Amino acid sequence: MIRHFLWVVLCGICTTAGLSQKIISPNDSLTFWSDVMFNVHDPSNRELAAVHTDDLMYRLLRDGQLDMSRLNPNIIRLELPHYNSHLFTWQCEKNNQYDYFGYYVDSLRNIVRFHREPRQYDRIRNEQFDTDHWYGAVYYHVLPYTFGEESYCVLFGFAQNELKEKFRIIEIMDLHKGIVRFGIPVLKLKDEEGEEFTAQRQVVRYSSSANCVLRFEPDDHMIVYDHIITFEDPMAPGVSNMLPDGSYEAFQYQNGKWNYISKLQTEIQNSAPREKPILNQKKDLFGRDKKG
């Protein structure tokens, strides 16, 4: 199957080149392979495409030749304006397993590649990671502020696992002296006994059929996210879903600290909210309409 796929690809490329006399550039190749990685159904072809996409991204970033205007929208680029640097992350599905790729590029075009070390996402709140031992996520938003004299960035991330669970991640990425570290202890939380502790990041787990709000309120210097509870499906006894209940948790930045607020809204729904998938065959990773 894969040999047939490659033969079709090569024939198509050669035919196009022969007709137009146009040399296929690395950016052309990246456009092709990233589209295969995100859209074809066969897992082996997606896996092959992921290897090519990663290699091409590295080469284009290294040579300063990446055409941002042609970058696949599922490869998320974040600009870190206070550091004149960029962050690139993306996700690839392989047989219901999810792999993650990432690069950090500084102002001098030094490139740091992230090497993934798969972890259980709901157990990483109190761990620090470097780029050689990265848990893996797609970072899709960076707060447009610095916080005091600290050298960290606050990122919003997304991840999935093979158990059909999704995760929203509030990540604290440190860039001190150009060294990338994930997980700086600045988030004040409370455990089940109400005791306060400082976490490296916050991870919100929810069911694949649900959505989870994670946003920043600049006027209040506040990160707001859904409070998730477990509902048992009345139509399927023993089957539980992790869904928002209509209330919110938050972190508010005050006096140099991110202080935890356990509940912003007291009104809670009496029944589970309707499950509404944000991903389908016509949507991309973040629920946007696919092109074509």
Short mmCIF file of C-alpha atoms in Angstrom, two decimals:
data_model
loop_
_atom_site.label_atom_id
_atom_site.label_comp_id
_atom_site.label_asym_id
_atom_site.label_seq_id
_atom_site.Cartn_x
_atom_site.Cartn_y
_atom_site.Cartn_z
CA MET A 1 0.00 0.00 0.00
CA ILE A 2 2.67 2.46 1.01
CA ARG A 3 4.80 1.65 -2.07
CA HIS A 4 1.79 2.33 -4.29
CA PHE A 5 1.19 5.61 -2.46
CA LEU A 6 4.79 6.74 -2.94
CA TRP A 7 4.72 5.72 -6.61
CA VAL A 8 1.62 7.87 -7.19
CA VAL A 9 3.25 10.77 -5.34
CA LEU A 10 6.48 10.56 -7.33
CA CYS A 11 4.62 10.24 -10.62
CA GLY A 12 2.54 13.29 -9.78
CA ILE A 13 5.59 15.33 -8.87
CA CYS A 14 7.51 14.28 -11.96
CA THR A 15 4.53 14.98 -14.24
CA THR A 16 3.99 18.41 -12.73
CA ALA A 17 7.69 19.22 -13.01
CA GLY A 18 7.78 18.04 -16.61
CA LEU A 19 4.79 20.13 -17.64
CA SER A 20 5.73 23.33 -15.92
CA GLN A 21 9.52 23.05 -15.83
CA LYS A 22 9.27 24.20 -12.22
CA ILE A 23 11.69 22.95 -9.60
CA ILE A 24 9.96 21.56 -6.52
CA SER A 25 11.14 23.66 -3.58
CA PRO A 26 11.41 22.54 0.06
CA ASN A 27 8.41 24.76 0.82
CA ASP A 28 6.44 22.92 -1.89
CA SER A 29 7.42 19.63 -0.29
CA LEU A 30 6.45 20.85 3.17
CA THR A 31 3.03 21.92 1.87
CA PHE A 32 2.50 18.48 0.35
CA TRP A 33 3.75 16.32 3.23
CA SER A 34 2.03 18.34 5.95
CA ASP A 35 -1.26 18.04 4.05
CA VAL A 36 -0.77 14.26 3.88
CA MET A 37 0.09 14.12 7.59
CA PHE A 38 -3.10 15.90 8.65
CA ASN A 39 -5.60 14.60 6.09
CA VAL A 40 -4.96 11.11 4.69
CA HIS A 41 -6.73 8.17 6.33
CA ASP A 42 -3.99 5.54 6.19
CA PRO A 43 -1.93 5.64 9.44
CA SER A 44 1.27 4.40 7.80
CA ASN A 45 1.13 7.22 5.26
CA ARG A 46 0.50 9.78 8.00
CA GLU A 47 3.47 8.43 9.93
CA LEU A 48 5.71 8.65 6.86
CA ALA A 49 4.47 12.18 6.20
CA ALA A 50 5.17 13.17 9.82
CA VAL A 51 8.83 12.19 9.40
CA HIS A 52 9.16 14.24 6.22
CA THR A 53 7.31 17.22 7.70
CA ASP A 54 9.56 17.29 10.76
CA ASP A 55 12.71 17.04 8.65
CA LEU A 56 11.58 19.76 6.24
CA MET A 57 10.58 22.09 9.08
CA TYR A 58 14.03 21.75 10.62
CA ARG A 59 15.83 22.39 7.32
CA LEU A 60 13.69 25.40 6.42
CA LEU A 61 13.99 26.94 9.87
CA ARG A 62 17.75 26.34 9.91
CA ASP A 63 18.20 27.99 6.53
CA GLY A 64 15.77 30.83 7.25
CA GLN A 65 13.72 29.83 4.20
CA LEU A 66 10.36 28.89 5.75
CA ASP A 67 7.51 30.57 3.85
CA MET A 68 5.11 31.48 6.67
CA SER A 69 2.34 32.35 4.22
CA ARG A 70 2.21 28.73 3.03
CA LEU A 71 2.52 27.05 6.39
CA ASN A 72 -0.22 24.50 7.07
CA PRO A 73 -2.67 26.10 9.56
CA ASN A 74 -2.45 23.03 11.78
CA ILE A 75 1.23 23.78 12.36
CA ILE A 76 0.79 26.47 14.97
CA ARG A 77 3.27 29.35 14.99
CA LEU A 78 3.40 31.60 18.04
CA GLU A 79 5.37 34.81 18.01
CA LEU A 80 6.97 35.69 21.34
CA PRO A 81 7.35 39.44 20.79
CA HIS A 82 9.17 40.24 24.02
CA TYR A 83 11.93 37.81 23.03
CA ASN A 84 11.82 38.29 19.24
CA SER A 85 11.45 34.55 18.85
CA HIS A 86 8.99 31.96 17.57
CA LEU A 87 7.46 28.69 18.70
CA PHE A 88 6.16 26.01 16.31
CA THR A 89 4.13 22.99 17.47
CA TRP A 90 1.84 20.45 15.83
CA GLN A 91 0.10 17.12 16.37
CA CYS A 92 -0.06 13.93 14.29
CA GLU A 93 -2.50 11.07 14.86
CA LYS A 94 -1.21 7.53 14.35
CA ASN A 95 -3.67 4.67 14.98
CA ASN A 96 -5.45 6.60 17.74
CA GLN A 97 -2.06 7.51 19.21
CA TYR A 98 -1.03 11.15 19.15
CA ASP A 99 2.49 12.38 18.57
CA TYR A 100 3.71 15.94 19.03
CA PHE A 101 6.48 17.98 17.43
CA GLY A 102 7.93 21.34 18.34
CA TYR A 103 10.66 23.91 17.65
CA TYR A 104 11.81 27.09 19.33
CA VAL A 105 13.66 29.63 17.16
CA ASP A 106 15.35 32.62 18.80
CA SER A 107 16.25 36.03 17.38
CA LEU A 108 19.61 34.74 16.12
CA ARG A 109 17.90 31.84 14.31
CA ASN A 110 19.22 29.31 16.80
CA ILE A 111 16.90 26.31 16.66
CA VAL A 112 15.86 24.12 19.56
CA ARG A 113 14.05 20.92 18.65
CA PHE A 114 11.66 19.40 21.19
CA HIS A 115 12.03 15.67 21.78
CA ARG A 116 8.89 14.08 23.11
CA GLU A 117 8.75 11.75 26.10
CA PRO A 118 5.11 10.55 26.39
CA ARG A 119 3.56 11.09 29.80
CA GLN A 120 0.16 10.86 31.46
CA TYR A 121 -1.10 14.41 31.15
CA ASP A 122 -3.09 14.48 34.38
CA ARG A 123 0.12 13.70 36.31
CA ILE A 124 2.42 16.46 35.06
CA ARG A 125 1.23 19.43 37.12
CA ASN A 126 4.26 19.33 39.39
CA GLU A 127 7.05 18.42 36.99
CA GLN A 128 9.57 20.45 35.05
CA PHE A 129 10.59 19.41 31.53
CA ASP A 130 13.40 20.40 29.22
CA THR A 131 13.40 20.14 25.44
CA ASP A 132 14.94 16.66 25.52
CA HIS A 133 12.14 15.37 27.76
CA TRP A 134 9.01 17.16 26.55
CA TYR A 135 5.55 15.79 27.31
CA GLY A 136 4.08 17.04 24.00
CA ALA A 137 1.31 19.53 23.22
CA VAL A 138 0.15 22.06 20.66
CA TYR A 139 0.60 25.58 22.02
CA TYR A 140 -1.94 27.84 20.35
CA HIS A 141 -1.87 31.06 22.40
CA VAL A 142 0.66 33.10 24.35
CA LEU A 143 -0.33 35.83 26.78
CA PRO A 144 0.82 39.20 25.38
CA TYR A 145 2.40 40.33 28.63
CA THR A 146 5.49 39.89 30.72
CA PHE A 147 5.13 39.44 34.44
CA GLY A 148 7.43 41.53 36.60
CA GLU A 149 11.06 40.75 35.94
CA GLU A 150 10.39 37.09 35.23
CA SER A 151 11.59 35.58 31.96
CA TYR A 152 8.66 33.22 31.52
CA CYS A 153 5.82 33.06 29.00
CA VAL A 154 2.31 31.80 29.75
CA LEU A 155 1.10 29.48 26.99
CA PHE A 156 -2.25 27.83 26.34
CA GLY A 157 -1.88 24.28 25.06
CA PHE A 158 -3.97 21.39 23.77
CA ALA A 159 -3.34 17.63 23.76
CA GLN A 160 -5.15 14.32 23.30
CA ASN A 161 -4.47 10.73 24.34
CA GLU A 162 -5.40 7.23 23.23
CA LEU A 163 -8.20 7.06 25.83
CA LYS A 164 -10.24 9.65 23.91
CA GLU A 165 -9.51 12.31 26.49
CA LYS A 166 -8.56 15.90 25.75
CA PHE A 167 -6.53 18.34 27.79
CA ARG A 168 -6.23 22.10 28.02
CA ILE A 169 -2.88 23.11 29.46
CA ILE A 170 -1.74 26.33 31.09
CA GLU A 171 2.00 26.09 30.53
CA ILE A 172 4.70 28.28 32.05
CA MET A 173 7.68 28.30 29.67
CA ASP A 174 10.92 29.82 30.92
CA LEU A 175 13.46 31.34 28.52
CA HIS A 176 16.20 32.38 30.93
CA LYS A 177 19.51 32.81 29.07
CA GLY A 178 17.98 31.21 25.98
CA ILE A 179 17.44 27.85 27.67
CA VAL A 180 13.89 26.55 27.22
CA ARG A 181 12.26 24.98 30.27
CA PHE A 182 8.64 23.94 30.70
CA GLY A 183 7.05 24.23 34.12
CA ILE A 184 7.93 27.11 36.45
CA PRO A 185 6.29 27.03 39.91
CA VAL A 186 4.18 30.19 39.83
CA LEU A 187 0.59 28.87 39.89
CA LYS A 188 -0.98 28.81 43.35
CA LEU A 189 -3.42 25.88 43.73
CA LYS A 190 -5.24 24.02 46.50
CA ASP A 191 -5.36 20.26 47.02
CA GLU A 192 -8.41 18.22 48.03
CA GLU A 193 -7.84 19.11 51.69
CA GLY A 194 -7.72 22.81 50.88
CA GLU A 195 -3.98 23.09 51.44
CA GLU A 196 -2.22 25.55 49.14
CA PHE A 197 0.66 24.42 46.93
CA THR A 198 2.51 25.82 43.94
CA ALA A 199 2.14 24.00 40.61
CA GLN A 200 4.37 24.07 37.52
CA ARG A 201 1.33 24.09 35.20
CA GLN A 202 -2.40 23.45 35.20
CA VAL A 203 -3.96 20.60 33.22
CA VAL A 204 -7.71 20.41 32.61
CA ARG A 205 -8.93 16.98 31.48
CA TYR A 206 -12.24 16.53 29.67
CA SER A 207 -14.03 14.08 27.37
CA SER A 208 -13.41 14.07 23.63
CA SER A 209 -17.09 14.81 22.97
CA ALA A 210 -16.95 18.05 24.97
CA ASN A 211 -15.29 21.43 24.64
CA CYS A 212 -13.42 23.36 27.31
CA VAL A 213 -13.11 27.13 27.62
CA LEU A 214 -9.64 28.52 28.34
CA ARG A 215 -9.22 32.26 27.90
CA PHE A 216 -7.43 35.31 29.25
CA GLU A 217 -9.30 38.33 30.62
CA PRO A 218 -6.79 41.20 30.24
CA ASP A 219 -8.76 43.77 32.24
CA ASP A 220 -8.75 41.51 35.29
CA HIS A 221 -5.32 39.91 34.63
CA MET A 222 -7.13 36.61 34.88
CA ILE A 223 -6.91 33.19 33.20
CA VAL A 224 -10.38 31.62 33.15
CA TYR A 225 -11.27 28.00 32.37
CA ASP A 226 -14.20 25.60 32.69
CA HIS A 227 -14.75 23.65 35.88
CA ILE A 228 -15.03 20.01 34.81
CA ILE A 229 -17.11 17.41 36.63
CA THR A 230 -17.91 13.77 35.90
CA PHE A 231 -21.40 12.88 34.67
CA GLU A 232 -22.66 9.33 34.34
CA ASP A 233 -24.41 8.79 31.03
CA PRO A 234 -28.06 7.88 31.84
CA MET A 235 -28.33 6.01 28.53
CA ALA A 236 -25.22 3.93 29.22
CA PRO A 237 -24.88 2.92 32.89
CA GLY A 238 -21.28 2.77 34.03
CA VAL A 239 -20.09 5.13 31.30
CA SER A 240 -18.90 8.51 32.57
CA ASN A 241 -18.12 11.74 30.77
CA MET A 242 -16.00 14.67 31.95
CA LEU A 243 -17.91 17.81 31.00
CA PRO A 244 -18.15 21.50 31.99
CA ASP A 245 -20.83 22.19 34.61
CA GLY A 246 -21.32 25.87 33.78
CA SER A 247 -19.01 27.29 36.44
CA TYR A 248 -15.44 28.52 36.07
CA GLU A 249 -12.08 28.39 37.80
CA ALA A 250 -9.39 31.00 37.38
CA PHE A 251 -5.90 32.26 38.12
CA GLN A 252 -5.56 35.98 38.80
CA TYR A 253 -2.22 37.76 38.65
CA GLN A 254 -1.79 39.97 41.72
CA ASN A 255 1.30 41.18 43.54
CA GLY A 256 3.61 39.04 41.43
CA LYS A 257 1.64 35.80 41.93
CA TRP A 258 -0.97 33.77 40.06
CA ASN A 259 -3.60 33.21 42.74
CA TYR A 260 -6.15 30.43 42.33
CA ILE A 261 -9.91 31.16 42.36
CA SER A 262 -11.88 27.95 42.78
CA LYS A 263 -15.18 29.27 41.48
CA LEU A 264 -16.08 32.44 39.56
CA GLN A 265 -19.72 31.53 39.00
CA THR A 266 -22.02 29.84 41.52
CA GLU A 267 -24.83 28.87 39.18
CA ILE A 268 -24.43 25.23 38.18
CA GLN A 269 -26.58 23.33 35.69
CA ASN A 270 -28.85 20.63 37.12
CA SER A 271 -28.10 18.32 34.22
CA ALA A 272 -25.11 17.67 32.04
CA PRO A 273 -24.63 20.07 29.14
CA ARG A 274 -25.27 18.66 25.71
CA GLU A 275 -22.21 16.98 24.31
CA LYS A 276 -21.02 18.76 21.21
CA PRO A 277 -17.95 17.45 19.36
CA ILE A 278 -15.61 20.18 18.18
CA LEU A 279 -13.84 17.92 15.72
CA ASN A 280 -15.31 16.11 12.73
CA GLN A 281 -14.27 15.20 9.23
CA LYS A 282 -14.82 18.78 8.05
CA LYS A 283 -12.97 20.44 10.91
CA ASP A 284 -9.30 20.85 11.75
CA LEU A 285 -7.65 20.45 15.16
CA PHE A 286 -9.28 23.58 16.56
CA GLY A 287 -12.74 23.21 15.02
CA ARG A 288 -12.07 25.44 12.01
CA ASP A 289 -13.47 24.55 8.57
CA LYS A 290 -10.93 22.71 6.47
CA LYS A 291 -10.04 24.17 3.11
CA GLY A 292 -11.44 22.43 0.10
#
